[in-house]
Short mmCIF file of C-alpha atoms and ligand atoms in Angstrom, two decimals:
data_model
loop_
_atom_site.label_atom_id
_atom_site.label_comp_id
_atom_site.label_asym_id
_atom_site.label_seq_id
_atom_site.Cartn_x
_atom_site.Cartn_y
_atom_site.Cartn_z
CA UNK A 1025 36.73 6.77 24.36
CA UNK A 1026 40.19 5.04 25.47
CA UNK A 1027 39.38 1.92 27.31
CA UNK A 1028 41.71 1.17 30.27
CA UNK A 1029 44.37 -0.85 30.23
CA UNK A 1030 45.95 -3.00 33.43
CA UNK A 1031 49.24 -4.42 32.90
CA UNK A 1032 51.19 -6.49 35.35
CA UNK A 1033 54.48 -6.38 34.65
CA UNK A 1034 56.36 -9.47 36.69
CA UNK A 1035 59.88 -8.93 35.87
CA UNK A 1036 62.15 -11.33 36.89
CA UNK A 1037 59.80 -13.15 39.49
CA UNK A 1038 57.95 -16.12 40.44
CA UNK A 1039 58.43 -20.29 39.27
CA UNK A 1040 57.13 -21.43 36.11
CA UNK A 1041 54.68 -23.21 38.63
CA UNK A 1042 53.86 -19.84 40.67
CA UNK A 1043 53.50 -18.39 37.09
CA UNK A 1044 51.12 -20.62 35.43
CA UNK A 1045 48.77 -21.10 38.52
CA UNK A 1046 48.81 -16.94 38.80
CA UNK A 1047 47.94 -16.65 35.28
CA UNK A 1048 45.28 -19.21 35.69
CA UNK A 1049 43.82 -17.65 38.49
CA UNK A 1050 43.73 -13.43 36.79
CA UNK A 1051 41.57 -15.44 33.54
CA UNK A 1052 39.33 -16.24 35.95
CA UNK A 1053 39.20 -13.81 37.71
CA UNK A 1054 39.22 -11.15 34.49
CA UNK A 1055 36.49 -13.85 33.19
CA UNK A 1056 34.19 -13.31 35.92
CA UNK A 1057 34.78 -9.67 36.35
CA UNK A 1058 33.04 -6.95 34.03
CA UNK A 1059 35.06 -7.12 30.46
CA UNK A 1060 35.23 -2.90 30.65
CA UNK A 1061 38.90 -2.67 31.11
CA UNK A 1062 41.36 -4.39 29.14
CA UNK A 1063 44.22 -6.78 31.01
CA UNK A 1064 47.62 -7.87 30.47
CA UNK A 1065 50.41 -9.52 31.99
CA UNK A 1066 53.97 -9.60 30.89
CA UNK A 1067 56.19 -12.81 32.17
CA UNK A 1068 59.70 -13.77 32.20
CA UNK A 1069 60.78 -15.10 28.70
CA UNK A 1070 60.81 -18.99 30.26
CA UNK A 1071 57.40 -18.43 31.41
CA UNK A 1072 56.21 -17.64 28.53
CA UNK A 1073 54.27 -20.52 26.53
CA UNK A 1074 53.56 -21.89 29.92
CA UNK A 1075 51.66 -18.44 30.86
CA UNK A 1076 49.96 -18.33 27.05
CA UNK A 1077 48.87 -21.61 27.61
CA UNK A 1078 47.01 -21.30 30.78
CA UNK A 1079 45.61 -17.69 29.20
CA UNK A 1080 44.53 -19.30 26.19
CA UNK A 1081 40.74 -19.01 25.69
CA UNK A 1082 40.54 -15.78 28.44
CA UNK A 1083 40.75 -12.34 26.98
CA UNK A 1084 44.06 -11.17 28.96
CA UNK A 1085 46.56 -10.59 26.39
CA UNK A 1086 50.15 -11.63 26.68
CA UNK A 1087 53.40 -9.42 26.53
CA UNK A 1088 56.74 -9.52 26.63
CA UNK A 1089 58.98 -7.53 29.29
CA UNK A 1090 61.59 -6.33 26.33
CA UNK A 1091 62.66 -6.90 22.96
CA UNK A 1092 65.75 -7.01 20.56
CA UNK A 1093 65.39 -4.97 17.57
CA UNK A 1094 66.78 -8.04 15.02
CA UNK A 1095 65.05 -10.56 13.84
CA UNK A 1096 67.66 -13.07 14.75
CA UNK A 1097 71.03 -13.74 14.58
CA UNK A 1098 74.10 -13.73 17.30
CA UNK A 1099 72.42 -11.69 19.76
CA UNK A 1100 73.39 -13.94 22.80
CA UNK A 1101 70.74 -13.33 25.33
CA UNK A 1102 68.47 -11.57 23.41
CA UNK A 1103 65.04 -12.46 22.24
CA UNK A 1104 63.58 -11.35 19.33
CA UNK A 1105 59.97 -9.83 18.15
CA UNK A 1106 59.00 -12.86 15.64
CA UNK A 1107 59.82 -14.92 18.72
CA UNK A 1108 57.49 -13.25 21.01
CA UNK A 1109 54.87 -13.35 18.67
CA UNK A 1110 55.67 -16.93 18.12
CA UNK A 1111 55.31 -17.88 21.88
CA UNK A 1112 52.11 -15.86 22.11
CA UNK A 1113 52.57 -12.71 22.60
CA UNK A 1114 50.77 -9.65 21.42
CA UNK A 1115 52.16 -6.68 23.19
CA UNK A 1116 55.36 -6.16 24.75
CA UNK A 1117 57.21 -3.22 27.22
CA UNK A 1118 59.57 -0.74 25.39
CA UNK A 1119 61.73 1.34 27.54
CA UNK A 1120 61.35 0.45 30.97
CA UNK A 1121 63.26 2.47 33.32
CA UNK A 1122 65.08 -1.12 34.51
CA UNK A 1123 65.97 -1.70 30.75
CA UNK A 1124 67.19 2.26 30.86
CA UNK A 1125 68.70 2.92 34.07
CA UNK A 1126 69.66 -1.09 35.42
CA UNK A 1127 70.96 -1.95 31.43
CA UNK A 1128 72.03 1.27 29.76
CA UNK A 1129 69.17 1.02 27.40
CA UNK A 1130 69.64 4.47 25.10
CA UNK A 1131 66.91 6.45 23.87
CA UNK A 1132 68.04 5.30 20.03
CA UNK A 1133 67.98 1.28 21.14
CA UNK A 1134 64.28 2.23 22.68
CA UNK A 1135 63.37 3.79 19.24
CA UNK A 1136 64.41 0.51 17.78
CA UNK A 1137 63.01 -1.53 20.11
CA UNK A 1138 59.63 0.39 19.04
CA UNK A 1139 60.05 -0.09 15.90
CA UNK A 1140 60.74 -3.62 15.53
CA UNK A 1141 57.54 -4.18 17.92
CA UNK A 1142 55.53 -2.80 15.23
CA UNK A 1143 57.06 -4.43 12.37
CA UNK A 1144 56.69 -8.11 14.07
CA UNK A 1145 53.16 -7.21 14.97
CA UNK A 1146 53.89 -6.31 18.76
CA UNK A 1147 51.77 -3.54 20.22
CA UNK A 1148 54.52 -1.41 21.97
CA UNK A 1149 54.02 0.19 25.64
CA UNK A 1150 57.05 2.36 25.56
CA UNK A 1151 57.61 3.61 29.30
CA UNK A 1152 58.88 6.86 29.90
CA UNK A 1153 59.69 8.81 33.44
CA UNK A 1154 61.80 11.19 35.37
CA UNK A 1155 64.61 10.03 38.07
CA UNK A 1156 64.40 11.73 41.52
CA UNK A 1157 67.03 14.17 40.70
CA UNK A 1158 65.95 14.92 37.26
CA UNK A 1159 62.24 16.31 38.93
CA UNK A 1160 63.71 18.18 41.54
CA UNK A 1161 66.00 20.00 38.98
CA UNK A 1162 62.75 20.73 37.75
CA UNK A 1163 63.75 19.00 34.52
CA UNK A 1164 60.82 16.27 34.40
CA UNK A 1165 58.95 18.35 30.91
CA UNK A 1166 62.00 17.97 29.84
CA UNK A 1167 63.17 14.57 30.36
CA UNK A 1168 59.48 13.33 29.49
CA UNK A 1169 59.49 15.25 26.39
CA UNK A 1170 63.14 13.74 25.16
CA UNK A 1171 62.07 10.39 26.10
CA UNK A 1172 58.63 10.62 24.17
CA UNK A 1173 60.15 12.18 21.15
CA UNK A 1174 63.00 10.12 20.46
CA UNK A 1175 61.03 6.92 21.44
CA UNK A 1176 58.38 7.75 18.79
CA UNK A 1177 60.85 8.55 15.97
CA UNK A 1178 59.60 8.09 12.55
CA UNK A 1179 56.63 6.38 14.14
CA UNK A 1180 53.63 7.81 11.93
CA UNK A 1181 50.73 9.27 12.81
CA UNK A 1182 49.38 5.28 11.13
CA UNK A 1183 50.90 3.63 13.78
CA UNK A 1184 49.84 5.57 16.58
CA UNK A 1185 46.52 3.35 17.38
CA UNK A 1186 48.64 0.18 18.36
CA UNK A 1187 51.59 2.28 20.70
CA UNK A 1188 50.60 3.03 24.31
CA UNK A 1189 52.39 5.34 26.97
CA UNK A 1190 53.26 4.74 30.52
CA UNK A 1191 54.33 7.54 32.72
CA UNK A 1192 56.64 5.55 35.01
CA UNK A 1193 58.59 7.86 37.53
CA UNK A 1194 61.53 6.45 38.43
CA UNK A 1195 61.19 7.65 42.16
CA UNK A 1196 58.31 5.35 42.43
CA UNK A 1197 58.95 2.16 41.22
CA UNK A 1198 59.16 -0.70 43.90
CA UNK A 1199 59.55 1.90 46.12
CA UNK A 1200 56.15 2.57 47.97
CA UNK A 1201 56.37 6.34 47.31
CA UNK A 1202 53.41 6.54 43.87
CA UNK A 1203 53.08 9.86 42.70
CA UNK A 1204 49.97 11.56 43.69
CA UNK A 1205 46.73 11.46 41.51
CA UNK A 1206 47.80 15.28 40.86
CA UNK A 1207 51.52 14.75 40.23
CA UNK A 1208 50.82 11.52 37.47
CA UNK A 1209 47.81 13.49 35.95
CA UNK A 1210 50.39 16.77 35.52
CA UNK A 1211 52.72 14.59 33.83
CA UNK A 1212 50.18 12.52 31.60
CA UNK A 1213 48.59 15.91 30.25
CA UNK A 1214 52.33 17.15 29.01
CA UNK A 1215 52.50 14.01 27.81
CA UNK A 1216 49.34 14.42 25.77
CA UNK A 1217 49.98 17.86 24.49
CA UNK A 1218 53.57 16.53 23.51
CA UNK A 1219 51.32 13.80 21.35
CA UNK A 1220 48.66 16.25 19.81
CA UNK A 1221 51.91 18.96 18.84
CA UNK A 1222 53.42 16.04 16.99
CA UNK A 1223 50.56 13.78 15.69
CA UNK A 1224 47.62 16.18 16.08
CA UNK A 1225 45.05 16.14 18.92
CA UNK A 1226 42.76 13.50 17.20
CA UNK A 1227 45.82 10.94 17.94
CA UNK A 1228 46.78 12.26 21.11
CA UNK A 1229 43.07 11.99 22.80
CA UNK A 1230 42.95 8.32 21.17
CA UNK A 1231 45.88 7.79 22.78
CA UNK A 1232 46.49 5.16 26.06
CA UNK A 1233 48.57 6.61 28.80
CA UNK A 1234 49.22 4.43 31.31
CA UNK A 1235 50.88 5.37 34.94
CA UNK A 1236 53.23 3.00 36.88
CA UNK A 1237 54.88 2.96 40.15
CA UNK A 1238 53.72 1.74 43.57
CA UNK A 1239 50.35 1.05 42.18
CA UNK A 1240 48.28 -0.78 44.73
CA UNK A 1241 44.64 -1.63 45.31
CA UNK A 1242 44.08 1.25 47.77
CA UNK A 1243 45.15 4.22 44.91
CA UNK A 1244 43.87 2.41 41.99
CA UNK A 1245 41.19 3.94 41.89
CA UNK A 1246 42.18 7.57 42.39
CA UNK A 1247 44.96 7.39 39.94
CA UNK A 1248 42.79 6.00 36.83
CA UNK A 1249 40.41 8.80 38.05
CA UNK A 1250 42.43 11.52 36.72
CA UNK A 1251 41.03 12.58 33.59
CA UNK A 1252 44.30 11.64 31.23
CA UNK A 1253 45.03 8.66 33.13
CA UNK A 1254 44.05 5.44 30.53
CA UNK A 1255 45.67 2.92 32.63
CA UNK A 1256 47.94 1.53 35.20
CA UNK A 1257 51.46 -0.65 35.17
CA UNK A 1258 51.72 -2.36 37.49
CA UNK A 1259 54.54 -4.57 38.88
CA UNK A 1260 54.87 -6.02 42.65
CA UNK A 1261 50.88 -5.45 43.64
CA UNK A 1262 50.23 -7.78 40.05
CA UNK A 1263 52.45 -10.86 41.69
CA UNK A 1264 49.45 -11.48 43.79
CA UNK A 1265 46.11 -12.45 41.78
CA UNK A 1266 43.55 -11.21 45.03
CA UNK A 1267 45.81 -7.41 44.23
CA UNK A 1268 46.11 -7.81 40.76
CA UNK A 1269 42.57 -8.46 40.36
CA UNK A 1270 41.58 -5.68 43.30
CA UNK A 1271 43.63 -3.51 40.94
CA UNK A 1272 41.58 -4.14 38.23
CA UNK A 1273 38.20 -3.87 39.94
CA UNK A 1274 39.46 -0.57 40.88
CA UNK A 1275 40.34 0.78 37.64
CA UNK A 1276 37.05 -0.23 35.91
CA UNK A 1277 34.70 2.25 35.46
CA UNK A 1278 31.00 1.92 37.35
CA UNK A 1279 28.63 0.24 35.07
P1 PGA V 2286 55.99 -1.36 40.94
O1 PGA V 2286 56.62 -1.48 39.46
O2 PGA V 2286 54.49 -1.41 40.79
O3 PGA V 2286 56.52 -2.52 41.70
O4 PGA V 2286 56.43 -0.02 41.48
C1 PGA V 2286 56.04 -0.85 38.36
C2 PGA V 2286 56.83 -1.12 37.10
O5 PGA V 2286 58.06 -1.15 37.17
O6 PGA V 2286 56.28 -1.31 36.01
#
């Protein structure tokens, strides 16, 4: 059985002061709540030992919004995996369509990226997803199948447990439009035949696939409905701890 997974992604938002009271606030909340779905929340690098600190003792887990894929060295700008683990973090984002399509990010850098979250003890979400005019060219198997593949290069079959998917479609991100329960759970089955063709279906079902984009409290529910949905991403809705936290109570499943 997968166990859900809500991740609020807060990209470059919020004070260090917005961001530790907001962390505060989804412990308790996540405290109080039933403990059936698994929740994260990934801050701005600055944030982060502030955020761990006001986590620490609550079972959300901590992540990082990206990654370099050295260790260290003269990378100016760049953080590192042992440094994420060193302020805290246990999981960090891979991929995201604002690393690929705002920074250049390559489909080789992502497999890094992936990589080097594994080796530093990082569980890796690596995001995947079509742009607008990639699905109405009718090319979104085959961008989704590109993106997975080279992603996951020389990742074993070993590793597998500790990597999770999000189906991210560009079109919806920050942009209201989500994809409907039927679109995301069309694209997250590809996605898990893609998985079971390269790792076998054992992995694939054991798989997390999360879906991001416009998630809010009022589709929560019907997205992480959908039979291969494992998940939800979720960026402006998890800025807020009375969304985040509807988000959450949404996605669990009924006791
Ligand atoms: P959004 O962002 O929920 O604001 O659309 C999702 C994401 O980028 O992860």
């Amino acid at each position: 059985m997968r166990r859900i997974l809500v991740a609020g992604n807060w990209k470059m938002n919020l004070t260090v002061e917005k961001a530790r009271s907001l962390a505060r606030e989804v412990a308790r909340r996540t405290r109080e709540g039933a403990a059936a779905v698994d929740v994260a929340v990934f801050p701005p690098y600055p944030y982060l030992l502030a955020v761990a600190e006001a986590l620490s003792g609550s079972p959300v887990r901590l992540g990082g919004q990206d990654l370099h894929w050295e260790a260290e060295g003269a990378f100016t700008g760049a953080v590192s995996g042992a440094m994420l683990r060193e302020a805290g973090c246990r999981m960090v984002l891979v991929g995201h369509s604002e690393r690929r399509h705002v920074f250049g990010e390559t489909d080789v850098q992502t497999n890094k990226k992936v990589h080097a979250a594994l080796n530093h003890g990082l569980d890796p979400i690596l995001c995947v997803g079509e742009k607008l005019d990639e699905r109405e060219a009718g090319r979104t198997e085959q961008v989704l199948a590109r993106q997975l593949a080279a992603g996951l290069e020389v990742v074993g079959g070993r590793d597998m447990p500790r990597v999770t998917i999000a189906y991210e479609p560009v079109w919806a991100i920050g942009t209201g439009r989500t994809a409907t329960p039927q679109t995301a759970s069309e694209a997250h089955a590809f996605l898990r035949r893609q998985l079971a063709e390269r790792f076998g279906s054992d992995t694939a079902e054991a798989t997390r696939i999360l879906y991001g984009g416009s998630v809010k409290p009022d589709n929560a529910a019907s997205l992480v409905g959908q039979p291969d949905v494992d998940g939800l991403l979720v960026g402006g809705a998890s800025l807020d701890a009375e969304s985040f936290s509807a988000i959450v109570k949404g996605s669990s499943p009924p006791c």
